[in-house]
CSV table of C-alpha atoms in Angstrom, one decimal:
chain,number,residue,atom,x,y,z
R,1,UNK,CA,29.7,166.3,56.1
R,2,UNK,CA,29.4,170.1,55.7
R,3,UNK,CA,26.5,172.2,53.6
R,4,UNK,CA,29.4,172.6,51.0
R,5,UNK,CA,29.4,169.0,50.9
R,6,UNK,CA,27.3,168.9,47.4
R,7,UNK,CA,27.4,168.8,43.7
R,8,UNK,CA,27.3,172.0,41.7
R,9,UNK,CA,23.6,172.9,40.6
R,10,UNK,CA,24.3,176.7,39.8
R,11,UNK,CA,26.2,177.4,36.5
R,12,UNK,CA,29.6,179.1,37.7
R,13,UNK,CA,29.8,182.7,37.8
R,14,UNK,CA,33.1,184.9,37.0
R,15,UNK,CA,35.6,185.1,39.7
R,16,UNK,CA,34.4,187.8,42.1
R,17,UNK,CA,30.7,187.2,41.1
R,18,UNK,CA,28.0,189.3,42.1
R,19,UNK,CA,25.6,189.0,45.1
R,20,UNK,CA,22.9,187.6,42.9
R,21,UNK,CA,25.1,184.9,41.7
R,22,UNK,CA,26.3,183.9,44.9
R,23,UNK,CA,23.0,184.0,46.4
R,24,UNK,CA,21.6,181.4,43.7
R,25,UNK,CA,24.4,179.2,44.5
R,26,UNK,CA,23.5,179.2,48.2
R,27,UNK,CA,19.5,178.6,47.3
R,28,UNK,CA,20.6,176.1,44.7
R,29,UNK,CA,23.1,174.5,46.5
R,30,UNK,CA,23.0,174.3,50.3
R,31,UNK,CA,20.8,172.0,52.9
R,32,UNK,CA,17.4,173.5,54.0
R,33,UNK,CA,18.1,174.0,57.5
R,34,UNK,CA,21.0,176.8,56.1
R,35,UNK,CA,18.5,178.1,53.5
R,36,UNK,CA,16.2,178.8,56.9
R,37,UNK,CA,18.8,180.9,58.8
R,38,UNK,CA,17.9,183.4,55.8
R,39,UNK,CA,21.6,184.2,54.9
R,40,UNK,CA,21.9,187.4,52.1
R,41,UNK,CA,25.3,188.4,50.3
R,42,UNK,CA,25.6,191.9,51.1
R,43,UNK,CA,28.8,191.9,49.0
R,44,UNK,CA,31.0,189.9,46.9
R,45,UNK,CA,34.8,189.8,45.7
R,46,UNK,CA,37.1,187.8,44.3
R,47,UNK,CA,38.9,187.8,48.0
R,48,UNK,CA,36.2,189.2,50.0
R,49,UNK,CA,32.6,188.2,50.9
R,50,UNK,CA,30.2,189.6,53.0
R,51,UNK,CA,26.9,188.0,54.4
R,52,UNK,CA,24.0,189.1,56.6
R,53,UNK,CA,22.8,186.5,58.8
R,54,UNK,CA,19.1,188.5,60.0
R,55,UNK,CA,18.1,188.6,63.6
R,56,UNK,CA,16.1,186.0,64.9
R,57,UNK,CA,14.2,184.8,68.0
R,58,UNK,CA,14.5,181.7,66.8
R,59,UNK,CA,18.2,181.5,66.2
R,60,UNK,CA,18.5,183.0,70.1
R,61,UNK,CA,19.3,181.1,73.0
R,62,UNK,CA,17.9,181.0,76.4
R,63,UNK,CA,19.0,184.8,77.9
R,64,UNK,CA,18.3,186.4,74.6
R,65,UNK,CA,21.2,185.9,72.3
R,66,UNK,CA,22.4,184.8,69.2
R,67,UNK,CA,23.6,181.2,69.5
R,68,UNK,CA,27.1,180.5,69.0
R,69,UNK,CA,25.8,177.5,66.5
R,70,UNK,CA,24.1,179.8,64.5
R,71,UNK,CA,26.8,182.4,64.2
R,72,UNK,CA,29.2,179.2,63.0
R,73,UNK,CA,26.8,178.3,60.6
R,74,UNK,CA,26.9,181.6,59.4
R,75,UNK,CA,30.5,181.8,59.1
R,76,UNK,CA,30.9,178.3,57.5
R,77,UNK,CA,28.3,179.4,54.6
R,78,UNK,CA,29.8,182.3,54.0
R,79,UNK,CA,33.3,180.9,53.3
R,80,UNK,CA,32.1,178.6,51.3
R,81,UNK,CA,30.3,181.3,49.0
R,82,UNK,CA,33.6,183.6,49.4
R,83,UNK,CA,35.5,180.4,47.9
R,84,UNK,CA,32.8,179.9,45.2
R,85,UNK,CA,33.6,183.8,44.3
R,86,UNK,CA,37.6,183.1,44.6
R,87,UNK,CA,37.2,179.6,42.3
R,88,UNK,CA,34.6,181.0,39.7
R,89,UNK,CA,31.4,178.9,40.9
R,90,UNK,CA,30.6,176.4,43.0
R,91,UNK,CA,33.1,173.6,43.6
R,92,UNK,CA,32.5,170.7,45.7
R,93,UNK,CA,34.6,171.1,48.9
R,94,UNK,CA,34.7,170.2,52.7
R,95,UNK,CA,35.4,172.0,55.9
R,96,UNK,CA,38.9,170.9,57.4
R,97,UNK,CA,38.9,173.2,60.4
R,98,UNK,CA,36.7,175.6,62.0
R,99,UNK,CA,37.9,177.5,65.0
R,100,UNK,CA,35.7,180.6,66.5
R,101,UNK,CA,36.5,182.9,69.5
R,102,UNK,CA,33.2,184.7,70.5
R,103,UNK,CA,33.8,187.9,72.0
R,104,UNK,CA,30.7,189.6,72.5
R,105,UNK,CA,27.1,188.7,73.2
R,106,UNK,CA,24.3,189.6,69.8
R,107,UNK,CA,20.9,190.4,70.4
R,108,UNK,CA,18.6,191.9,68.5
R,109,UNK,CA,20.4,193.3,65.8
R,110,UNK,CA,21.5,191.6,62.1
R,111,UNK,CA,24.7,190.2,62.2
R,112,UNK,CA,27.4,190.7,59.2
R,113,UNK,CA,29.6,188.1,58.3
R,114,UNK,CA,33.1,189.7,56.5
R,115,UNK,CA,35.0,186.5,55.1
R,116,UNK,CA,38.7,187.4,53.4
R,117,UNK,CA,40.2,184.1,51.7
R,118,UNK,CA,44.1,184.5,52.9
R,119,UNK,CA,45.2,181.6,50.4
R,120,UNK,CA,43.5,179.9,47.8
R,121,UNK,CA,45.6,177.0,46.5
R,122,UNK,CA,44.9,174.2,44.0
R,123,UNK,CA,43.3,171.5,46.9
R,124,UNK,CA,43.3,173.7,49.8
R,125,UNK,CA,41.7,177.3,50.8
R,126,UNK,CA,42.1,179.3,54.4
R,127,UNK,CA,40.1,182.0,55.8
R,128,UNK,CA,39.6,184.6,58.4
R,129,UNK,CA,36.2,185.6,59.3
R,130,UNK,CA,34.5,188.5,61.7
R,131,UNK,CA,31.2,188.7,62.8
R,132,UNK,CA,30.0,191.7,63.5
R,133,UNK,CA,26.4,193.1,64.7
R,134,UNK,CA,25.2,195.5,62.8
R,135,UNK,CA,26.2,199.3,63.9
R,136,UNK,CA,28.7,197.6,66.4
R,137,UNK,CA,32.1,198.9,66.3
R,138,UNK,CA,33.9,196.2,67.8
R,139,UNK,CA,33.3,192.0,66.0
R,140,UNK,CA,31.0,189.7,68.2
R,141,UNK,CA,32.9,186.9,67.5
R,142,UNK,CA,36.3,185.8,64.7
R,143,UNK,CA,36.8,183.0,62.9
R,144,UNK,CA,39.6,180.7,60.8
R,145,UNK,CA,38.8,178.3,58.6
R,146,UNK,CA,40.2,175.7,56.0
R,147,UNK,CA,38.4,173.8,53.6
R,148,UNK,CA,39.2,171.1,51.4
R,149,UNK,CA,38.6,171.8,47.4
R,150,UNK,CA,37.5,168.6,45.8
R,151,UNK,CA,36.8,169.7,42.5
């Protein structure tokens, strides 16, 4: 079971809602261990979210960088929010498939999380996702993912 995994609390928003609607979804809606990695929506689209996961020291591992865990997290949340935008509000869905390449190491610095839905269908929705620290010019780490729309 995902954080997505829940029933609606948050009235739905328009399609493409606006960070503050999207943020009360995700305070309204997801587990408190997410809640605690401190997630913001930067931006919001009917296509296109972005989050900022903040830096941490306690979301680093041994060696001083981000954990890969962490930065999934992220990248799960944040499609889920981006789908909530695409769909109009929260919906109850799960995550199919989650696959993430990590390219660089993070430290210190914010990361932002840049989902762009790629299809949104009646039971099904797919994503691409970059994660990028803030001021870098190259991603720290890309991910796909697929969720299943229950409601």
């Amino acid at each position: 079971m995902t954080s997505a995994d829940l029933t609606p609390q948050t009235p739905a928003p328009a399609a493409g809602a606006s960070p503050e609607a999207l943020d009360a979804i995700l305070r309204d809606n997801f587990a408190p261990w997410i809640q605690r990695l401190g997630l913001r929506v930067e931006e919001a689209g009917e296509r296109r979210t972005v989050l900022r996961l903040p830096w941490s020291d306690e979301l680093a591992r041994e060696g001083g960088g981000l954990s890969g865990q962490a930065m999934m997290a992220a990248a799960d949340t944040a499609t889920a929010l981006a789908v909530c935008a695409a769909r109009g509000g929260f919906v109850p869905m799960t995550t199919v498939q989650q696959s993430t390449t990590f390219q660089r190491p993070v430290s210190g610095r914010d990361v932002l999380v840049d989902v762009r839905i790629t299809k949104l269908g009646r039971t099904l929705a797919f994503a691409e996702i970059t994660l990028t620290a803030e001021g870098a010019a190259e991603p720290a780490a890309q991910a796909t993912t697929v969720y299943a729309l229950l409601g």
